[in-house]
Amino acid sequence: MIRFTFSEWVVVTLYVVGVTVVGALCYRKNSSASDFFLGGRSMGAIPVAISLVAADMSAISYMGLPAWSFRHNMELYWVSAGYVLAVPVVMYLFLPFYMRLNLYTGYEYLERRFNKSTRMVASGLFLLMRGSHVAIAIYAPSIVLSLLTGLPLFFSVLLMGVITTLYTSLGGMKAVIWTDVLQFIILISGVFAVSWLAISHIPGGARNAYHIASAGGRLHMLNFSFDPRQLSAFWPGMFGGAVMILSTLGTDQAYLQRYFATRSLKEGRRAVLLDAFIILPAAAILYLLGTVLYAFYHTYPQRLAGLPNDDALVPFFVMRELGGVFSGLVIASIFASSMAVMSAGINALTTATTVDFYQGWFRPGRSESHYVSVGRWGTVGWGAACT
């Protein structure tokens, strides 16, 4: 077990303070419902696009994708490549439809098309699914951090849960989007730092790392087999990934709410397109990180001793091989990726609860300030429940 050093604590503390300050700066005492739930429908495409990426790239992806390519190859990348097929459908079919209806949640449409019961059932299923997802997104990386660093499990969970709930309840959607931007920058910085430092520790550098990974089959990407037992073949990856991505980008409230926060249909389309342009290379970098670590541990196999499981590979490497500021940066980026998913989740959960159930069923016709107050307390409630 590896213990946190003082410098690592400093980096993680600076991250926690920074993200809290950014979220708190978005607080407005007299926010309207549109301000709190949708950022005043005034957000630009670039921060929304980065927020979409951050909401999708949890610590499970951050640690899991390199772990997959470390043990297998790059074939699973085609699941992410499904964005190429899904994004045009979202841009030109879903978005124009949603944007002209001036919605807070996608489930409002179901009441207009069918009836209130249909809306409530769909929204309720979303609450169950997204609430579970948020809980897993903060629990899984906390287990890994606990195994590696000796940090108590409850400490990691509470740190992510309490801080994320605090800034999300204060600043609403604007806090979620701008903290997502900060968290994504930290995440990508951590990935590049690990990649560069791992390559620098391999004799012969990038050229030798490439030859080792290629000889080990870790760079293989194209598998056109029609055998259904081939988990990572191109066809199920590309087309199955496209269907999964379409269901997320086209119907998931955590994503729809970000489109609704943009100032126009044009900005919404740009946000979705930029989301794809960012996530495709980001996913490729994560898979390549696994191949780099394969080359490193192929060169120094004895240093792999003590790895608790494959998903712990990235934090294991930085804490065992690097330490100090770089280690703190990567641990902070794991926290950042989990907190970005959590903030997106509890914000969407609160919006659906407030708009679909509280306003739509129990207390219609109240003032906007009343619904904002319910939204803030709802954020606290959902944050506590997921934590």
XYZ file of C-alpha atoms in Angstrom:
387
model
C 0.000 0.000 0.000
C 1.297 3.460 -0.947
C 0.722 6.429 1.338
C -0.057 9.981 0.342
C 2.820 12.424 0.737
C 2.544 16.066 1.733
C 2.975 17.339 -1.853
C 0.212 15.032 -3.085
C -2.135 16.333 -0.394
C -1.296 19.910 -1.410
C -2.224 19.278 -5.058
C -5.484 17.524 -4.186
C -6.370 20.257 -1.688
C -5.708 22.985 -4.256
C -7.965 21.155 -6.684
C -10.793 20.845 -4.145
C -10.517 24.526 -3.167
C -10.329 25.633 -6.802
C -13.388 23.725 -7.962
C -15.384 24.904 -4.944
C -14.493 28.536 -5.610
C -15.400 28.284 -9.300
C -18.753 26.723 -8.409
C -19.485 29.259 -5.672
C -18.762 32.181 -8.019
C -21.769 31.085 -10.078
C -24.108 31.575 -7.109
C -26.861 34.159 -7.566
C -29.237 34.839 -4.682
C -32.214 35.819 -6.842
C -31.787 33.307 -9.649
C -34.731 32.558 -11.905
C -35.709 28.971 -12.668
C -34.077 29.333 -16.078
C -30.871 30.623 -14.469
C -30.615 27.812 -11.935
C -31.714 24.838 -14.019
C -30.519 25.932 -17.484
C -27.877 28.607 -16.946
C -30.265 31.258 -18.263
C -30.223 29.539 -21.683
C -27.161 31.684 -22.408
C -24.241 29.256 -22.549
C -21.876 29.054 -25.506
C -20.988 25.946 -27.473
C -17.400 25.456 -26.233
C -18.026 25.199 -22.456
C -21.156 23.124 -23.073
C -19.229 20.750 -25.354
C -16.486 20.290 -22.748
C -19.163 19.737 -20.111
C -20.749 17.037 -22.286
C -17.385 15.281 -22.543
C -16.787 15.579 -18.800
C -20.252 14.187 -18.043
C -19.472 11.154 -20.199
C -15.880 10.479 -19.149
C -16.066 9.267 -15.567
C -13.179 7.897 -13.514
C -14.432 4.464 -14.601
C -13.503 5.407 -18.184
C -10.338 7.187 -17.073
C -9.029 4.059 -15.382
C -10.902 1.388 -17.331
C -9.956 2.242 -20.921
C -6.178 2.144 -20.293
C -6.670 -1.051 -18.274
C -8.459 -2.665 -21.240
C -5.792 -1.793 -23.808
C -3.072 -2.785 -21.323
C -4.513 -6.321 -21.118
C -5.957 -6.634 -24.633
C -5.643 -4.169 -27.533
C -7.195 -1.051 -29.124
C -10.192 -2.776 -30.747
C -12.724 -1.462 -28.235
C -12.052 2.070 -29.470
C -14.740 1.572 -32.115
C -17.398 1.876 -29.429
C -16.309 5.504 -28.979
C -16.076 5.905 -32.758
C -19.840 5.325 -32.831
C -20.088 9.091 -32.217
C -19.462 9.544 -35.950
C -22.791 7.851 -36.722
C -24.816 9.160 -33.775
C -23.909 12.852 -33.744
C -25.458 13.853 -37.119
C -28.762 12.266 -36.053
C -28.738 14.226 -32.797
C -27.800 17.485 -34.543
C -30.369 17.381 -37.321
C -33.221 15.283 -35.954
C -33.329 15.500 -32.159
C -32.022 19.010 -31.484
C -34.363 20.997 -33.780
C -37.285 19.080 -32.326
C -36.310 19.733 -28.699
C -35.236 23.345 -29.106
C -38.482 24.593 -30.580
C -40.448 23.209 -27.620
C -38.596 25.351 -25.009
C -38.337 22.492 -22.492
C -36.688 22.026 -19.109
C -36.760 18.218 -19.330
C -37.199 15.904 -22.288
C -40.028 14.181 -20.432
C -42.264 17.259 -20.721
C -42.693 16.330 -24.372
C -44.140 12.933 -23.406
C -46.999 14.602 -21.568
C -47.784 16.740 -24.613
C -47.600 13.728 -26.925
C -49.269 11.141 -24.662
C -50.306 11.971 -21.100
C -48.961 12.903 -17.678
C -48.614 9.293 -16.530
C -46.264 8.518 -19.425
C -44.145 11.514 -18.503
C -43.964 10.472 -14.850
C -43.025 6.867 -15.624
C -40.238 7.884 -18.027
C -38.915 10.529 -15.648
C -39.065 8.067 -12.752
C -37.050 5.515 -14.719
C -34.481 8.201 -15.426
C -34.219 9.022 -11.707
C -33.584 5.367 -10.909
C -31.013 4.905 -13.695
C -29.079 8.144 -13.265
C -29.139 8.012 -9.463
C -27.597 4.529 -9.590
C -25.049 5.656 -12.163
C -23.894 8.600 -10.060
C -23.482 6.378 -7.008
C -21.369 3.882 -8.970
C -19.310 6.679 -10.561
C -18.103 7.886 -7.142
C -17.948 4.461 -5.469
C -15.844 2.506 -7.995
C -12.870 4.924 -8.118
C -13.053 5.342 -4.342
C -12.444 1.605 -3.960
C -9.337 1.818 -6.152
C -7.993 4.872 -4.318
C -8.611 3.156 -1.002
C -6.738 0.028 -2.096
C -3.765 1.998 -3.394
C -3.335 4.893 -0.994
C -4.774 3.714 2.283
C -7.310 6.541 2.211
C -10.450 5.353 4.001
C -13.198 4.482 1.532
C -15.678 6.740 3.280
C -13.238 9.683 3.008
C -13.022 9.500 -0.797
C -16.784 9.116 -1.146
C -17.546 11.940 1.264
C -14.977 14.279 -0.287
C -16.474 13.873 -3.761
C -20.068 13.814 -2.542
C -19.997 16.790 -0.193
C -17.916 19.163 -2.355
C -19.842 18.360 -5.543
C -23.198 18.764 -3.823
C -22.085 22.080 -2.327
C -21.099 23.849 -5.533
C -23.924 22.315 -7.588
C -26.570 23.475 -5.100
C -25.067 26.977 -5.001
C -24.481 27.659 -8.678
C -26.864 25.357 -10.529
C -26.216 24.621 -14.188
C -23.597 27.347 -14.676
C -21.567 25.933 -11.793
C -21.846 22.452 -13.294
C -20.654 23.576 -16.734
C -17.762 25.786 -15.611
C -16.477 23.311 -13.032
C -16.705 20.620 -15.715
C -14.402 22.743 -17.880
C -11.866 23.026 -15.042
C -12.147 19.327 -14.221
C -11.684 18.279 -17.845
C -8.514 20.375 -18.118
C -7.162 18.671 -14.995
C -8.136 15.231 -16.319
C -6.428 15.712 -19.685
C -3.368 17.235 -18.006
C -3.107 14.123 -15.858
C -3.355 11.814 -18.882
C -0.640 13.665 -20.809
C 1.601 13.817 -17.737
C 1.362 10.048 -17.218
C 1.931 9.287 -20.916
C 4.963 11.545 -21.238
C 6.585 10.376 -18.019
C 5.976 6.685 -18.801
C 7.574 7.050 -22.243
C 10.516 8.952 -20.761
C 11.212 5.998 -18.438
C 11.348 3.467 -21.304
C 14.811 2.977 -22.855
C 14.582 4.127 -26.466
C 11.581 6.348 -25.743
C 8.497 6.459 -27.950
C 10.038 4.436 -30.787
C 10.844 1.486 -28.523
C 7.484 1.780 -26.756
C 5.763 1.513 -30.155
C 7.731 -1.615 -31.124
C 7.025 -3.310 -27.773
C 3.303 -2.539 -27.892
C 3.053 -3.584 -31.550
C 4.890 -6.871 -30.954
C 2.569 -7.579 -28.034
C -0.532 -7.026 -30.186
C -1.627 -4.036 -28.099
C -1.978 -1.700 -31.099
C -4.345 -3.967 -33.013
C -7.570 -2.107 -33.889
C -9.346 -3.769 -36.815
C -11.262 -6.982 -36.202
C -13.971 -7.466 -38.831
C -15.137 -10.827 -37.498
C -18.887 -11.592 -37.563
C -18.484 -14.075 -34.725
C -20.863 -12.854 -31.955
C -18.410 -14.132 -29.352
C -15.863 -11.519 -30.468
C -16.610 -8.833 -27.893
C -14.480 -6.098 -29.430
C -15.037 -6.703 -33.157
C -15.644 -3.674 -35.384
C -19.328 -4.300 -36.145
C -20.749 -4.548 -32.614
C -18.341 -1.823 -31.487
C -19.207 0.731 -34.167
C -22.922 0.107 -34.591
C -23.705 -1.016 -31.062
C -21.710 1.948 -29.784
C -23.654 4.292 -32.084
C -26.997 3.040 -30.727
C -25.792 3.410 -27.141
C -24.416 6.906 -27.802
C -27.584 7.942 -29.626
C -29.734 6.877 -26.685
C -27.514 8.931 -24.374
C -27.064 12.074 -26.449
C -30.621 11.979 -27.765
C -32.716 11.161 -24.695
C -30.731 11.349 -21.423
C -31.775 14.354 -19.326
C -28.190 14.916 -18.104
C -27.235 15.689 -21.726
C -30.476 17.294 -22.910
C -30.226 19.842 -20.114
C -26.927 21.064 -21.513
C -28.421 21.550 -24.970
C -31.286 23.492 -23.401
C -28.699 25.706 -21.671
C -27.267 26.953 -24.997
C -28.426 30.253 -26.410
C -29.667 28.899 -29.759
C -30.127 25.833 -31.940
C -26.923 26.772 -33.768
C -24.939 26.790 -30.508
C -26.532 23.505 -29.460
C -25.482 21.854 -32.714
C -21.957 23.229 -32.403
C -21.769 21.876 -28.843
C -22.720 18.357 -29.950
C -20.267 18.467 -32.865
C -17.448 19.743 -30.648
C -18.303 17.038 -28.119
C -17.516 14.424 -30.766
C -14.349 16.248 -31.914
C -13.073 16.244 -28.315
C -14.150 12.808 -27.162
C -12.806 10.855 -30.159
C -9.147 11.888 -29.642
C -9.582 11.853 -25.839
C -10.718 8.218 -25.934
C -7.863 7.340 -28.307
C -5.367 8.928 -25.899
C -6.756 6.885 -22.994
C -6.451 3.644 -24.956
C -2.934 4.605 -26.062
C -2.026 5.279 -22.440
C -2.699 1.610 -21.735
C -0.351 0.560 -24.528
C 2.353 2.894 -23.197
C 2.008 1.356 -19.741
C 2.148 -2.097 -21.330
C 5.495 -1.156 -22.891
C 6.731 0.208 -19.573
C 5.811 -2.882 -17.562
C 7.063 -5.159 -20.339
C 10.413 -3.437 -19.851
C 10.205 -3.548 -16.025
C 7.911 -6.532 -15.249
C 9.035 -6.744 -11.612
C 7.529 -3.303 -10.929
C 4.020 -4.609 -11.586
C 4.071 -6.579 -8.338
C 1.436 -5.334 -5.922
C -1.127 -4.153 -8.501
C -4.474 -4.961 -6.807
C -6.449 -5.153 -10.088
C -6.184 -3.935 -13.670
C -8.472 -0.948 -13.127
C -5.964 0.429 -10.615
C -3.212 0.511 -13.267
C -3.026 4.296 -13.845
C -3.025 5.441 -10.200
C -0.751 2.502 -9.312
C 1.806 3.670 -11.879
C 1.825 7.321 -10.822
C 2.010 6.603 -7.107
C 4.616 3.850 -7.405
C 6.790 5.319 -10.167
C 6.309 9.078 -10.025
C 4.968 10.337 -6.699
C 4.960 13.964 -5.614
C 3.186 16.650 -7.637
C 2.538 14.422 -10.662
C 0.932 11.791 -8.479
C -1.220 14.437 -6.817
C -2.263 15.752 -10.228
C -3.422 12.328 -11.419
C -5.275 11.557 -8.180
C -6.912 14.981 -8.453
C -7.884 14.163 -12.047
C -9.551 10.938 -10.854
C -11.534 12.966 -8.341
C -12.284 15.522 -11.082
C -13.686 12.976 -13.528
C -15.929 11.456 -10.848
C -17.138 14.827 -9.593
C -17.937 16.016 -13.122
C -20.205 13.012 -13.633
C -21.770 13.501 -10.210
C -22.496 17.218 -10.709
C -24.097 16.515 -14.094
C -26.121 13.695 -12.590
C -27.486 15.373 -9.482
C -28.271 18.553 -11.424
C -30.316 16.551 -13.934
C -31.931 14.490 -11.171
C -32.953 17.657 -9.362
C -34.359 19.249 -12.501
C -36.437 16.181 -13.352
C -37.687 15.882 -9.766
C -38.563 19.569 -9.480
C -40.079 20.116 -12.935
C -41.661 16.737 -13.683
C -42.893 15.776 -10.228
C -42.969 18.752 -7.875
C -44.129 21.399 -10.353
C -45.910 19.072 -12.748
C -47.797 17.043 -10.154
C -47.709 18.346 -6.582
C -47.273 22.121 -6.611
C -48.035 23.730 -9.995
C -48.325 27.486 -10.383
C -45.837 28.579 -7.702
C -43.298 31.390 -8.141
C -39.942 30.884 -9.842
C -38.086 31.669 -6.610
C -40.047 28.880 -4.932
C -38.973 26.339 -7.556
C -35.343 27.529 -7.376
C -35.410 27.018 -3.597
C -36.867 23.533 -4.113
C -34.141 22.897 -6.692
C -31.354 23.860 -4.303
C -32.714 21.615 -1.566
C -33.378 18.912 -4.123
C -29.718 19.051 -5.151
C -28.699 18.590 -1.517
C -31.124 15.676 -1.222
C -29.939 13.904 -4.356
C -26.294 14.554 -3.493
C -26.830 12.995 -0.066
C -28.748 10.036 -1.533
C -26.071 9.248 -4.126
C -23.277 9.703 -1.597
